[in-house]
JSON list of C-alpha atoms in Angstrom, two decimals:
[
{"chain": "A", "resi": 5, "resn": "SER", "atom": "CA", "xyz": [5.54, 2.48, 19.72]},
{"chain": "A", "resi": 6, "resn": "ALA", "atom": "CA", "xyz": [8.70, 4.48, 19.09]},
{"chain": "A", "resi": 7, "resn": "VAL", "atom": "CA", "xyz": [8.68, 8.25, 19.50]},
{"chain": "A", "resi": 8, "resn": "ILE", "atom": "CA", "xyz": [9.89, 9.92, 16.31]},
{"chain": "A", "resi": 9, "resn": "SER", "atom": "CA", "xyz": [11.15, 13.52, 16.34]},
{"chain": "A", "resi": 10, "resn": "GLN", "atom": "CA", "xyz": [11.81, 15.51, 13.20]},
{"chain": "A", "resi": 11, "resn": "LYS", "atom": "CA", "xyz": [13.64, 18.80, 12.86]},
{"chain": "A", "resi": 12, "resn": "PRO", "atom": "CA", "xyz": [12.86, 21.33, 11.57]},
{"chain": "A", "resi": 13, "resn": "SER", "atom": "CA", "xyz": [9.09, 21.08, 11.79]},
{"chain": "A", "resi": 14, "resn": "ARG", "atom": "CA", "xyz": [8.76, 23.61, 8.97]},
{"chain": "A", "resi": 15, "resn": "ASP", "atom": "CA", "xyz": [10.93, 25.83, 6.82]},
{"chain": "A", "resi": 16, "resn": "ILE", "atom": "CA", "xyz": [10.71, 28.30, 3.98]},
{"chain": "A", "resi": 17, "resn": "CYS", "atom": "CA", "xyz": [13.67, 28.10, 1.63]},
{"chain": "A", "resi": 18, "resn": "GLN", "atom": "CA", "xyz": [14.91, 29.87, -1.47]},
{"chain": "A", "resi": 19, "resn": "ARG", "atom": "CA", "xyz": [15.11, 27.95, -4.71]},
{"chain": "A", "resi": 20, "resn": "GLY", "atom": "CA", "xyz": [18.54, 26.56, -5.46]},
{"chain": "A", "resi": 21, "resn": "THR", "atom": "CA", "xyz": [19.40, 25.98, -1.81]},
{"chain": "A", "resi": 22, "resn": "SER", "atom": "CA", "xyz": [19.45, 22.72, 0.15]},
{"chain": "A", "resi": 23, "resn": "LEU", "atom": "CA", "xyz": [17.79, 21.68, 3.40]},
{"chain": "A", "resi": 24, "resn": "THR", "atom": "CA", "xyz": [18.73, 18.81, 5.68]},
{"chain": "A", "resi": 25, "resn": "ILE", "atom": "CA", "xyz": [15.96, 17.23, 7.74]},
{"chain": "A", "resi": 26, "resn": "GLN", "atom": "CA", "xyz": [16.80, 15.23, 10.84]},
{"chain": "A", "resi": 27, "resn": "CYS", "atom": "CA", "xyz": [14.91, 12.26, 12.24]},
{"chain": "A", "resi": 28, "resn": "GLN", "atom": "CA", "xyz": [15.62, 11.00, 15.76]},
{"chain": "A", "resi": 29, "resn": "VAL", "atom": "CA", "xyz": [13.98, 7.90, 17.24]},
{"chain": "A", "resi": 30, "resn": "ASP", "atom": "CA", "xyz": [13.90, 7.17, 20.97]},
{"chain": "A", "resi": 31, "resn": "SER", "atom": "CA", "xyz": [14.80, 3.50, 20.50]},
{"chain": "A", "resi": 32, "resn": "GLN", "atom": "CA", "xyz": [16.85, 1.45, 18.08]},
{"chain": "A", "resi": 33, "resn": "VAL", "atom": "CA", "xyz": [14.93, 0.47, 14.98]},
{"chain": "A", "resi": 34, "resn": "THR", "atom": "CA", "xyz": [15.89, -1.73, 12.09]},
{"chain": "A", "resi": 35, "resn": "MET", "atom": "CA", "xyz": [13.93, -0.04, 9.34]},
{"chain": "A", "resi": 36, "resn": "MET", "atom": "CA", "xyz": [13.66, 3.69, 8.67]},
{"chain": "A", "resi": 37, "resn": "PHE", "atom": "CA", "xyz": [11.96, 5.23, 5.68]},
{"chain": "A", "resi": 38, "resn": "TRP", "atom": "CA", "xyz": [11.43, 8.65, 4.17]},
{"chain": "A", "resi": 39, "resn": "TYR", "atom": "CA", "xyz": [8.11, 9.56, 2.57]},
{"chain": "A", "resi": 40, "resn": "ARG", "atom": "CA", "xyz": [6.98, 12.67, 0.71]},
{"chain": "A", "resi": 41, "resn": "GLN", "atom": "CA", "xyz": [3.47, 14.09, 0.87]},
{"chain": "A", "resi": 42, "resn": "GLN", "atom": "CA", "xyz": [2.81, 16.75, -1.73]},
{"chain": "A", "resi": 43, "resn": "PRO", "atom": "CA", "xyz": [0.12, 19.33, -0.89]},
{"chain": "A", "resi": 44, "resn": "GLY", "atom": "CA", "xyz": [-3.27, 17.65, -0.54]},
{"chain": "A", "resi": 45, "resn": "GLN", "atom": "CA", "xyz": [-1.85, 14.36, -1.79]},
{"chain": "A", "resi": 46, "resn": "SER", "atom": "CA", "xyz": [-1.05, 10.91, -0.52]},
{"chain": "A", "resi": 47, "resn": "LEU", "atom": "CA", "xyz": [2.25, 9.59, 0.79]},
{"chain": "A", "resi": 48, "resn": "THR", "atom": "CA", "xyz": [4.96, 8.41, -1.60]},
{"chain": "A", "resi": 49, "resn": "LEU", "atom": "CA", "xyz": [8.02, 6.46, -0.49]},
{"chain": "A", "resi": 50, "resn": "ILE", "atom": "CA", "xyz": [11.29, 8.23, -1.33]},
{"chain": "A", "resi": 51, "resn": "ALA", "atom": "CA", "xyz": [13.77, 5.71, 0.03]},
{"chain": "A", "resi": 52, "resn": "THR", "atom": "CA", "xyz": [14.71, 3.21, 2.69]},
{"chain": "A", "resi": 53, "resn": "ALA", "atom": "CA", "xyz": [17.48, 4.51, 4.95]},
{"chain": "A", "resi": 54, "resn": "ASN", "atom": "CA", "xyz": [19.93, 1.65, 5.48]},
{"chain": "A", "resi": 55, "resn": "GLN", "atom": "CA", "xyz": [22.22, 1.71, 8.47]},
{"chain": "A", "resi": 56, "resn": "GLY", "atom": "CA", "xyz": [25.85, 1.59, 7.39]},
{"chain": "A", "resi": 57, "resn": "SER", "atom": "CA", "xyz": [25.16, 1.49, 3.67]},
{"chain": "A", "resi": 58, "resn": "GLU", "atom": "CA", "xyz": [23.65, 3.53, 0.85]},
{"chain": "A", "resi": 59, "resn": "ALA", "atom": "CA", "xyz": [19.94, 4.20, 0.91]},
{"chain": "A", "resi": 60, "resn": "THR", "atom": "CA", "xyz": [17.60, 2.30, -1.41]},
{"chain": "A", "resi": 61, "resn": "TYR", "atom": "CA", "xyz": [15.68, 4.72, -3.60]},
{"chain": "A", "resi": 62, "resn": "GLU", "atom": "CA", "xyz": [12.29, 4.25, -5.21]},
{"chain": "A", "resi": 63, "resn": "SER", "atom": "CA", "xyz": [11.64, 4.90, -8.87]},
{"chain": "A", "resi": 64, "resn": "GLY", "atom": "CA", "xyz": [11.67, 8.60, -9.58]},
{"chain": "A", "resi": 65, "resn": "PHE", "atom": "CA", "xyz": [13.95, 9.53, -6.68]},
{"chain": "A", "resi": 66, "resn": "VAL", "atom": "CA", "xyz": [17.75, 9.80, -6.96]},
{"chain": "A", "resi": 67, "resn": "ILE", "atom": "CA", "xyz": [20.58, 10.12, -4.51]},
{"chain": "A", "resi": 68, "resn": "ASP", "atom": "CA", "xyz": [21.89, 13.37, -5.97]},
{"chain": "A", "resi": 69, "resn": "LYS", "atom": "CA", "xyz": [18.58, 15.09, -5.27]},
{"chain": "A", "resi": 70, "resn": "PHE", "atom": "CA", "xyz": [17.74, 13.37, -1.96]},
{"chain": "A", "resi": 71, "resn": "PRO", "atom": "CA", "xyz": [20.93, 12.23, -0.22]},
{"chain": "A", "resi": 72, "resn": "ILE", "atom": "CA", "xyz": [20.22, 10.22, 2.92]},
{"chain": "A", "resi": 73, "resn": "SER", "atom": "CA", "xyz": [22.41, 9.32, 5.86]},
{"chain": "A", "resi": 74, "resn": "ARG", "atom": "CA", "xyz": [21.82, 6.66, 8.52]},
{"chain": "A", "resi": 75, "resn": "PRO", "atom": "CA", "xyz": [24.82, 6.61, 10.84]},
{"chain": "A", "resi": 76, "resn": "ASN", "atom": "CA", "xyz": [23.14, 4.47, 13.53]},
{"chain": "A", "resi": 77, "resn": "LEU", "atom": "CA", "xyz": [19.92, 2.70, 14.46]},
{"chain": "A", "resi": 78, "resn": "THR", "atom": "CA", "xyz": [18.25, 5.78, 15.96]},
{"chain": "A", "resi": 79, "resn": "PHE", "atom": "CA", "xyz": [19.04, 8.62, 13.54]},
{"chain": "A", "resi": 80, "resn": "SER", "atom": "CA", "xyz": [18.72, 9.54, 9.89]},
{"chain": "A", "resi": 81, "resn": "THR", "atom": "CA", "xyz": [18.87, 12.65, 7.73]},
{"chain": "A", "resi": 82, "resn": "LEU", "atom": "CA", "xyz": [17.28, 13.51, 4.42]},
{"chain": "A", "resi": 83, "resn": "THR", "atom": "CA", "xyz": [18.65, 16.39, 2.36]},
{"chain": "A", "resi": 84, "resn": "VAL", "atom": "CA", "xyz": [16.56, 18.06, -0.32]},
{"chain": "A", "resi": 85, "resn": "SER", "atom": "CA", "xyz": [19.14, 19.47, -2.73]},
{"chain": "A", "resi": 86, "resn": "ASN", "atom": "CA", "xyz": [19.00, 22.32, -5.23]},
{"chain": "A", "resi": 87, "resn": "MET", "atom": "CA", "xyz": [15.39, 22.97, -4.32]},
{"chain": "A", "resi": 88, "resn": "SER", "atom": "CA", "xyz": [12.68, 24.20, -6.66]},
{"chain": "A", "resi": 89, "resn": "PRO", "atom": "CA", "xyz": [9.06, 25.14, -5.86]},
{"chain": "A", "resi": 90, "resn": "GLU", "atom": "CA", "xyz": [8.01, 21.62, -6.93]},
{"chain": "A", "resi": 91, "resn": "ASP", "atom": "CA", "xyz": [9.85, 20.30, -3.86]},
{"chain": "A", "resi": 92, "resn": "SER", "atom": "CA", "xyz": [7.35, 22.05, -1.58]},
{"chain": "A", "resi": 93, "resn": "SER", "atom": "CA", "xyz": [5.92, 19.13, 0.40]},
{"chain": "A", "resi": 94, "resn": "ILE", "atom": "CA", "xyz": [5.73, 17.48, 3.77]},
{"chain": "A", "resi": 95, "resn": "TYR", "atom": "CA", "xyz": [8.66, 15.13, 4.31]},
{"chain": "A", "resi": 96, "resn": "LEU", "atom": "CA", "xyz": [7.95, 12.32, 6.75]},
{"chain": "A", "resi": 97, "resn": "CYS", "atom": "CA", "xyz": [10.27, 9.98, 8.57]},
{"chain": "A", "resi": 98, "resn": "SER", "atom": "CA", "xyz": [8.83, 6.61, 9.46]},
{"chain": "A", "resi": 99, "resn": "VAL", "atom": "CA", "xyz": [9.97, 3.49, 11.30]},
{"chain": "A", "resi": 100, "resn": "GLY", "atom": "CA", "xyz": [8.81, -0.07, 11.52]},
{"chain": "A", "resi": 101, "resn": "GLY", "atom": "CA", "xyz": [7.85, -2.56, 8.85]},
{"chain": "A", "resi": 102, "resn": "GLY", "atom": "CA", "xyz": [10.79, -4.73, 9.75]},
{"chain": "A", "resi": 103, "resn": "GLU", "atom": "CA", "xyz": [8.60, -7.75, 10.36]},
{"chain": "A", "resi": 104, "resn": "PRO", "atom": "CA", "xyz": [5.94, -9.07, 7.97]},
{"chain": "A", "resi": 105, "resn": "ASN", "atom": "CA", "xyz": [2.56, -7.49, 8.59]},
{"chain": "A", "resi": 106, "resn": "SER", "atom": "CA", "xyz": [3.92, -4.86, 10.93]},
{"chain": "A", "resi": 107, "resn": "PRO", "atom": "CA", "xyz": [2.85, -1.23, 10.94]},
{"chain": "A", "resi": 108, "resn": "LEU", "atom": "CA", "xyz": [4.77, 1.92, 10.12]},
{"chain": "A", "resi": 109, "resn": "HIS", "atom": "CA", "xyz": [4.86, 4.79, 12.57]},
{"chain": "A", "resi": 110, "resn": "PHE", "atom": "CA", "xyz": [5.43, 8.36, 11.47]},
{"chain": "A", "resi": 111, "resn": "GLY", "atom": "CA", "xyz": [6.91, 11.53, 12.84]},
{"chain": "A", "resi": 112, "resn": "ASN", "atom": "CA", "xyz": [5.00, 14.79, 12.52]},
{"chain": "A", "resi": 113, "resn": "GLY", "atom": "CA", "xyz": [6.86, 15.70, 9.36]},
{"chain": "A", "resi": 114, "resn": "THR", "atom": "CA", "xyz": [8.77, 18.67, 8.01]},
{"chain": "A", "resi": 115, "resn": "ARG", "atom": "CA", "xyz": [6.68, 21.17, 6.08]},
{"chain": "A", "resi": 116, "resn": "LEU", "atom": "CA", "xyz": [8.87, 22.64, 3.37]},
{"chain": "A", "resi": 117, "resn": "THR", "atom": "CA", "xyz": [7.96, 25.62, 1.23]},
{"chain": "A", "resi": 118, "resn": "VAL", "atom": "CA", "xyz": [10.31, 26.61, -1.57]},
{"chain": "A", "resi": 119, "resn": "THR", "atom": "CA", "xyz": [9.95, 30.13, -2.96]},
{"chain": "B", "resi": 21, "resn": "GLY", "atom": "CA", "xyz": [3.39, -3.50, -7.74]},
{"chain": "B", "resi": 22, "resn": "GLU", "atom": "CA", "xyz": [0.48, -2.81, -5.47]},
{"chain": "B", "resi": 23, "resn": "ASN", "atom": "CA", "xyz": [-2.17, -0.27, -6.47]},
{"chain": "B", "resi": 24, "resn": "VAL", "atom": "CA", "xyz": [-4.48, 1.01, -3.73]},
{"chain": "B", "resi": 25, "resn": "GLU", "atom": "CA", "xyz": [-7.67, 2.84, -4.66]},
{"chain": "B", "resi": 26, "resn": "GLN", "atom": "CA", "xyz": [-9.59, 4.74, -1.99]},
{"chain": "B", "resi": 27, "resn": "HIS", "atom": "CA", "xyz": [-13.00, 6.38, -2.05]},
{"chain": "B", "resi": 28, "resn": "PRO", "atom": "CA", "xyz": [-14.68, 8.68, -1.44]},
{"chain": "B", "resi": 29, "resn": "SER", "atom": "CA", "xyz": [-12.13, 11.49, -1.53]},
{"chain": "B", "resi": 30, "resn": "THR", "atom": "CA", "xyz": [-14.34, 13.62, 0.71]},
{"chain": "B", "resi": 31, "resn": "LEU", "atom": "CA", "xyz": [-17.08, 12.65, 3.13]},
{"chain": "B", "resi": 32, "resn": "SER", "atom": "CA", "xyz": [-19.33, 14.79, 5.29]},
{"chain": "B", "resi": 33, "resn": "VAL", "atom": "CA", "xyz": [-21.51, 13.29, 7.99]},
{"chain": "B", "resi": 34, "resn": "GLN", "atom": "CA", "xyz": [-23.65, 14.60, 10.80]},
{"chain": "B", "resi": 35, "resn": "GLU", "atom": "CA", "xyz": [-22.34, 14.07, 14.30]},
{"chain": "B", "resi": 36, "resn": "GLY", "atom": "CA", "xyz": [-23.54, 10.72, 15.59]},
{"chain": "B", "resi": 37, "resn": "ASP", "atom": "CA", "xyz": [-23.91, 9.17, 12.15]},
{"chain": "B", "resi": 38, "resn": "SER", "atom": "CA", "xyz": [-21.63, 6.47, 10.76]},
{"chain": "B", "resi": 39, "resn": "ALA", "atom": "CA", "xyz": [-18.87, 6.94, 8.18]},
{"chain": "B", "resi": 40, "resn": "VAL", "atom": "CA", "xyz": [-17.57, 4.29, 5.80]},
{"chain": "B", "resi": 41, "resn": "ILE", "atom": "CA", "xyz": [-14.42, 4.55, 3.69]},
{"chain": "B", "resi": 42, "resn": "LYS", "atom": "CA", "xyz": [-13.55, 1.87, 1.15]},
{"chain": "B", "resi": 43, "resn": "CYS", "atom": "CA", "xyz": [-10.30, 0.72, -0.43]},
{"chain": "B", "resi": 44, "resn": "THR", "atom": "CA", "xyz": [-9.41, -1.81, -3.08]},
{"chain": "B", "resi": 45, "resn": "TYR", "atom": "CA", "xyz": [-6.00, -3.32, -3.73]},
{"chain": "B", "resi": 46, "resn": "SER", "atom": "CA", "xyz": [-4.49, -5.15, -6.65]},
{"chain": "B", "resi": 47, "resn": "ASP", "atom": "CA", "xyz": [-1.90, -7.55, -5.23]},
{"chain": "B", "resi": 48, "resn": "SER", "atom": "CA", "xyz": [-3.57, -10.74, -4.08]},
{"chain": "B", "resi": 49, "resn": "ALA", "atom": "CA", "xyz": [-0.45, -11.57, -2.06]},
{"chain": "B", "resi": 50, "resn": "SER", "atom": "CA", "xyz": [-1.00, -8.56, 0.24]},
{"chain": "B", "resi": 51, "resn": "ASN", "atom": "CA", "xyz": [-1.99, -9.68, 3.71]},
{"chain": "B", "resi": 52, "resn": "TYR", "atom": "CA", "xyz": [-1.75, -6.61, 5.94]},
{"chain": "B", "resi": 53, "resn": "PHE", "atom": "CA", "xyz": [-4.02, -3.57, 5.75]},
{"chain": "B", "resi": 54, "resn": "PRO", "atom": "CA", "xyz": [-3.60, -0.58, 8.08]},
{"chain": "B", "resi": 55, "resn": "TRP", "atom": "CA", "xyz": [-5.62, 2.60, 8.37]},
{"chain": "B", "resi": 56, "resn": "TYR", "atom": "CA", "xyz": [-4.13, 5.95, 9.30]},
{"chain": "B", "resi": 57, "resn": "LYS", "atom": "CA", "xyz": [-5.64, 9.20, 10.54]},
{"chain": "B", "resi": 58, "resn": "GLN", "atom": "CA", "xyz": [-3.88, 12.46, 9.75]},
{"chain": "B", "resi": 59, "resn": "GLU", "atom": "CA", "xyz": [-4.88, 15.61, 11.57]},
{"chain": "B", "resi": 60, "resn": "LEU", "atom": "CA", "xyz": [-3.83, 19.04, 10.43]},
{"chain": "B", "resi": 61, "resn": "GLY", "atom": "CA", "xyz": [-0.17, 19.70, 11.07]},
{"chain": "B", "resi": 62, "resn": "LYS", "atom": "CA", "xyz": [0.57, 16.15, 12.20]},
{"chain": "B", "resi": 63, "resn": "GLY", "atom": "CA", "xyz": [1.93, 12.97, 10.72]},
{"chain": "B", "resi": 64, "resn": "PRO", "atom": "CA", "xyz": [-0.30, 9.98, 9.95]},
{"chain": "B", "resi": 65, "resn": "GLN", "atom": "CA", "xyz": [-1.27, 7.99, 13.03]},
{"chain": "B", "resi": 66, "resn": "LEU", "atom": "CA", "xyz": [-2.11, 4.30, 12.89]},
{"chain": "B", "resi": 67, "resn": "ILE", "atom": "CA", "xyz": [-5.67, 3.80, 14.16]},
{"chain": "B", "resi": 68, "resn": "ILE", "atom": "CA", "xyz": [-6.41, 0.18, 13.28]},
{"chain": "B", "resi": 69, "resn": "ASP", "atom": "CA", "xyz": [-5.04, -2.60, 11.12]},
{"chain": "B", "resi": 70, "resn": "ILE", "atom": "CA", "xyz": [-6.14, -6.02, 9.96]},
{"chain": "B", "resi": 71, "resn": "ARG", "atom": "CA", "xyz": [-4.32, -9.10, 8.82]},
{"chain": "B", "resi": 72, "resn": "SER", "atom": "CA", "xyz": [-5.63, -11.47, 6.21]},
{"chain": "B", "resi": 73, "resn": "ASN", "atom": "CA", "xyz": [-6.42, -14.28, 8.62]},
{"chain": "B", "resi": 74, "resn": "VAL", "atom": "CA", "xyz": [-9.46, -12.39, 9.93]},
{"chain": "B", "resi": 75, "resn": "GLY", "atom": "CA", "xyz": [-12.40, -10.75, 8.22]},
{"chain": "B", "resi": 76, "resn": "GLU", "atom": "CA", "xyz": [-13.21, -8.04, 10.76]},
{"chain": "B", "resi": 77, "resn": "LYS", "atom": "CA", "xyz": [-11.59, -6.21, 13.64]},
{"chain": "B", "resi": 78, "resn": "LYS", "atom": "CA", "xyz": [-13.13, -3.70, 16.04]},
{"chain": "B", "resi": 79, "resn": "ASP", "atom": "CA", "xyz": [-11.70, -1.17, 18.44]},
{"chain": "B", "resi": 80, "resn": "GLN", "atom": "CA", "xyz": [-14.42, 0.81, 20.22]},
{"chain": "B", "resi": 81, "resn": "ARG", "atom": "CA", "xyz": [-16.09, 2.99, 17.56]},
{"chain": "B", "resi": 82, "resn": "ILE", "atom": "CA", "xyz": [-13.76, 1.92, 14.78]},
{"chain": "B", "resi": 83, "resn": "ALA", "atom": "CA", "xyz": [-13.93, -1.28, 12.77]},
{"chain": "B", "resi": 84, "resn": "VAL", "atom": "CA", "xyz": [-12.22, -2.60, 9.67]},
{"chain": "B", "resi": 85, "resn": "THR", "atom": "CA", "xyz": [-13.58, -5.33, 7.40]},
{"chain": "B", "resi": 86, "resn": "LEU", "atom": "CA", "xyz": [-11.63, -7.29, 4.82]},
{"chain": "B", "resi": 87, "resn": "ASN", "atom": "CA", "xyz": [-12.84, -9.23, 1.81]},
{"chain": "B", "resi": 88, "resn": "LYS", "atom": "CA", "xyz": [-9.82, -11.01, 0.34]},
{"chain": "B", "resi": 89, "resn": "THR", "atom": "CA", "xyz": [-11.78, -12.56, -2.49]},
{"chain": "B", "resi": 90, "resn": "ALA", "atom": "CA", "xyz": [-12.91, -9.17, -3.74]},
{"chain": "B", "resi": 91, "resn": "LYS", "atom": "CA", "xyz": [-9.64, -7.51, -2.66]},
{"chain": "B", "resi": 92, "resn": "HIS", "atom": "CA", "xyz": [-11.25, -4.72, -0.73]},
{"chain": "B", "resi": 93, "resn": "PHE", "atom": "CA", "xyz": [-11.26, -3.49, 2.84]},
{"chain": "B", "resi": 94, "resn": "SER", "atom": "CA", "xyz": [-13.28, -0.81, 4.59]},
{"chain": "B", "resi": 95, "resn": "LEU", "atom": "CA", "xyz": [-13.06, 1.47, 7.60]},
{"chain": "B", "resi": 96, "resn": "HIS", "atom": "CA", "xyz": [-16.23, 1.98, 9.63]},
{"chain": "B", "resi": 97, "resn": "ILE", "atom": "CA", "xyz": [-16.56, 4.74, 12.21]},
{"chain": "B", "resi": 98, "resn": "THR", "atom": "CA", "xyz": [-19.74, 4.71, 14.28]},
{"chain": "B", "resi": 99, "resn": "GLU", "atom": "CA", "xyz": [-21.21, 7.49, 16.43]},
{"chain": "B", "resi": 100, "resn": "THR", "atom": "CA", "xyz": [-18.96, 10.04, 14.76]},
{"chain": "B", "resi": 101, "resn": "GLN", "atom": "CA", "xyz": [-17.71, 13.00, 16.77]},
{"chain": "B", "resi": 102, "resn": "PRO", "atom": "CA", "xyz": [-16.22, 16.32, 15.63]},
{"chain": "B", "resi": 103, "resn": "GLU", "atom": "CA", "xyz": [-12.75, 15.11, 16.67]},
{"chain": "B", "resi": 104, "resn": "ASP", "atom": "CA", "xyz": [-13.02, 12.36, 14.06]},
{"chain": "B", "resi": 105, "resn": "SER", "atom": "CA", "xyz": [-12.65, 15.06, 11.40]},
{"chain": "B", "resi": 106, "resn": "ALA", "atom": "CA", "xyz": [-9.35, 14.39, 9.63]},
{"chain": "B", "resi": 107, "resn": "VAL", "atom": "CA", "xyz": [-7.86, 12.80, 6.54]},
{"chain": "B", "resi": 108, "resn": "TYR", "atom": "CA", "xyz": [-7.89, 9.01, 6.57]},
{"chain": "B", "resi": 109, "resn": "PHE", "atom": "CA", "xyz": [-5.53, 6.83, 4.52]},
{"chain": "B", "resi": 110, "resn": "CYS", "atom": "CA", "xyz": [-5.67, 3.14, 3.78]},
{"chain": "B", "resi": 111, "resn": "ALA", "atom": "CA", "xyz": [-2.51, 1.25, 2.83]},
{"chain": "B", "resi": 112, "resn": "ALA", "atom": "CA", "xyz": [-1.17, -2.12, 1.79]},
{"chain": "B", "resi": 113, "resn": "PRO", "atom": "CA", "xyz": [2.34, -3.55, 1.42]},
{"chain": "B", "resi": 114, "resn": "SER", "atom": "CA", "xyz": [3.86, -4.09, -2.00]},
{"chain": "B", "resi": 115, "resn": "GLY", "atom": "CA", "xyz": [6.91, -6.26, -2.55]},
{"chain": "B", "resi": 116, "resn": "ASN", "atom": "CA", "xyz": [9.85, -4.52, -0.90]},
{"chain": "B", "resi": 117, "resn": "THR", "atom": "CA", "xyz": [7.86, -1.32, -0.36]},
{"chain": "B", "resi": 118, "resn": "PRO", "atom": "CA", "xyz": [6.66, -1.25, 3.23]},
{"chain": "B", "resi": 119, "resn": "LEU", "atom": "CA", "xyz": [3.35, 0.45, 2.45]},
{"chain": "B", "resi": 120, "resn": "VAL", "atom": "CA", "xyz": [1.57, 1.90, -0.57]},
{"chain": "B", "resi": 121, "resn": "PHE", "atom": "CA", "xyz": [-1.08, 4.43, 0.41]},
{"chain": "B", "resi": 122, "resn": "GLY", "atom": "CA", "xyz": [-4.46, 5.33, -0.99]},
{"chain": "B", "resi": 123, "resn": "LYS", "atom": "CA", "xyz": [-5.13, 8.94, -1.95]},
{"chain": "B", "resi": 124, "resn": "GLY", "atom": "CA", "xyz": [-6.93, 9.72, 1.28]},
{"chain": "B", "resi": 125, "resn": "THR", "atom": "CA", "xyz": [-10.45, 10.64, 2.41]},
{"chain": "B", "resi": 126, "resn": "ARG", "atom": "CA", "xyz": [-11.16, 13.98, 4.02]},
{"chain": "B", "resi": 127, "resn": "LEU", "atom": "CA", "xyz": [-13.84, 13.33, 6.64]},
{"chain": "B", "resi": 128, "resn": "SER", "atom": "CA", "xyz": [-15.82, 16.22, 8.05]},
{"chain": "B", "resi": 129, "resn": "VAL", "atom": "CA", "xyz": [-18.12, 15.60, 11.01]},
{"chain": "B", "resi": 130, "resn": "ILE", "atom": "CA", "xyz": [-20.69, 18.35, 11.30]},
{"chain": "B", "resi": 131, "resn": "ALA", "atom": "CA", "xyz": [-21.87, 19.18, 14.79]}
]
C-alpha cells in the first residue's frame, strides 16, 4: 500500500492562528481524504480532496474554516483556520477508496493542540 | 446515511484469551467492512476486511465474521498478546462517504 507522510506530526498553536498540514504520498492516488479524530473519539470525514478542483466537504465542515488544496495526485494540504481550543484534534490524511470495496490507508496524523 | 455502532467501548482480557468486538450497521446496501487497529501516536492501520460475498475471513490469529441478514460483523482475536493492546475501529461505506467509523474499542491485554 501507499506510504503516506504528514507534516507536522504535532503542533501547539495559539487561538486565532492558522496551521497548514501537508500530506505527501509516495505514489499517485486518485482519492485523498481528510479525517478528524477528536480526543478519545472516532474518525469523522472532513472532506474529499479533489485534484484540480474544489474539495467536497461533509456536513458541518466549510471551506473557510478548512481550506484544502490538491495540486497533483501525490500531495494535499489541509489548513485549520482561525483556530480555537475546540479544533484540538488529530487530523488524518487518507488515500484509497477509489474502487468499490477498497480500503482506506492512513498517515500517522497531525496532533494539534490549540491553547 | 450509514450508522455504525460498535461495542464494547473497552475490553480487558488476559493474555492468551480471546477477544471479540462487535459492530452493527444500518445500510443494507453496504458490502465492505474493514477493521482498523490504532496504536498510541499512530494512524489507524487496516488489519482485516471482509466483503459481503463471504461470511468469514481469517488471517492467522484474527478473523472477521459477517451476518448480512442481521447487519452485524465481528472481529475475533485469538491467543491475545500484549502487543494486541490498542484501539480497534470497525467501518462501513456510506453513499459517497468512503468509510463511516464506529466509536472504537480500547482493548487491553493483561500479561
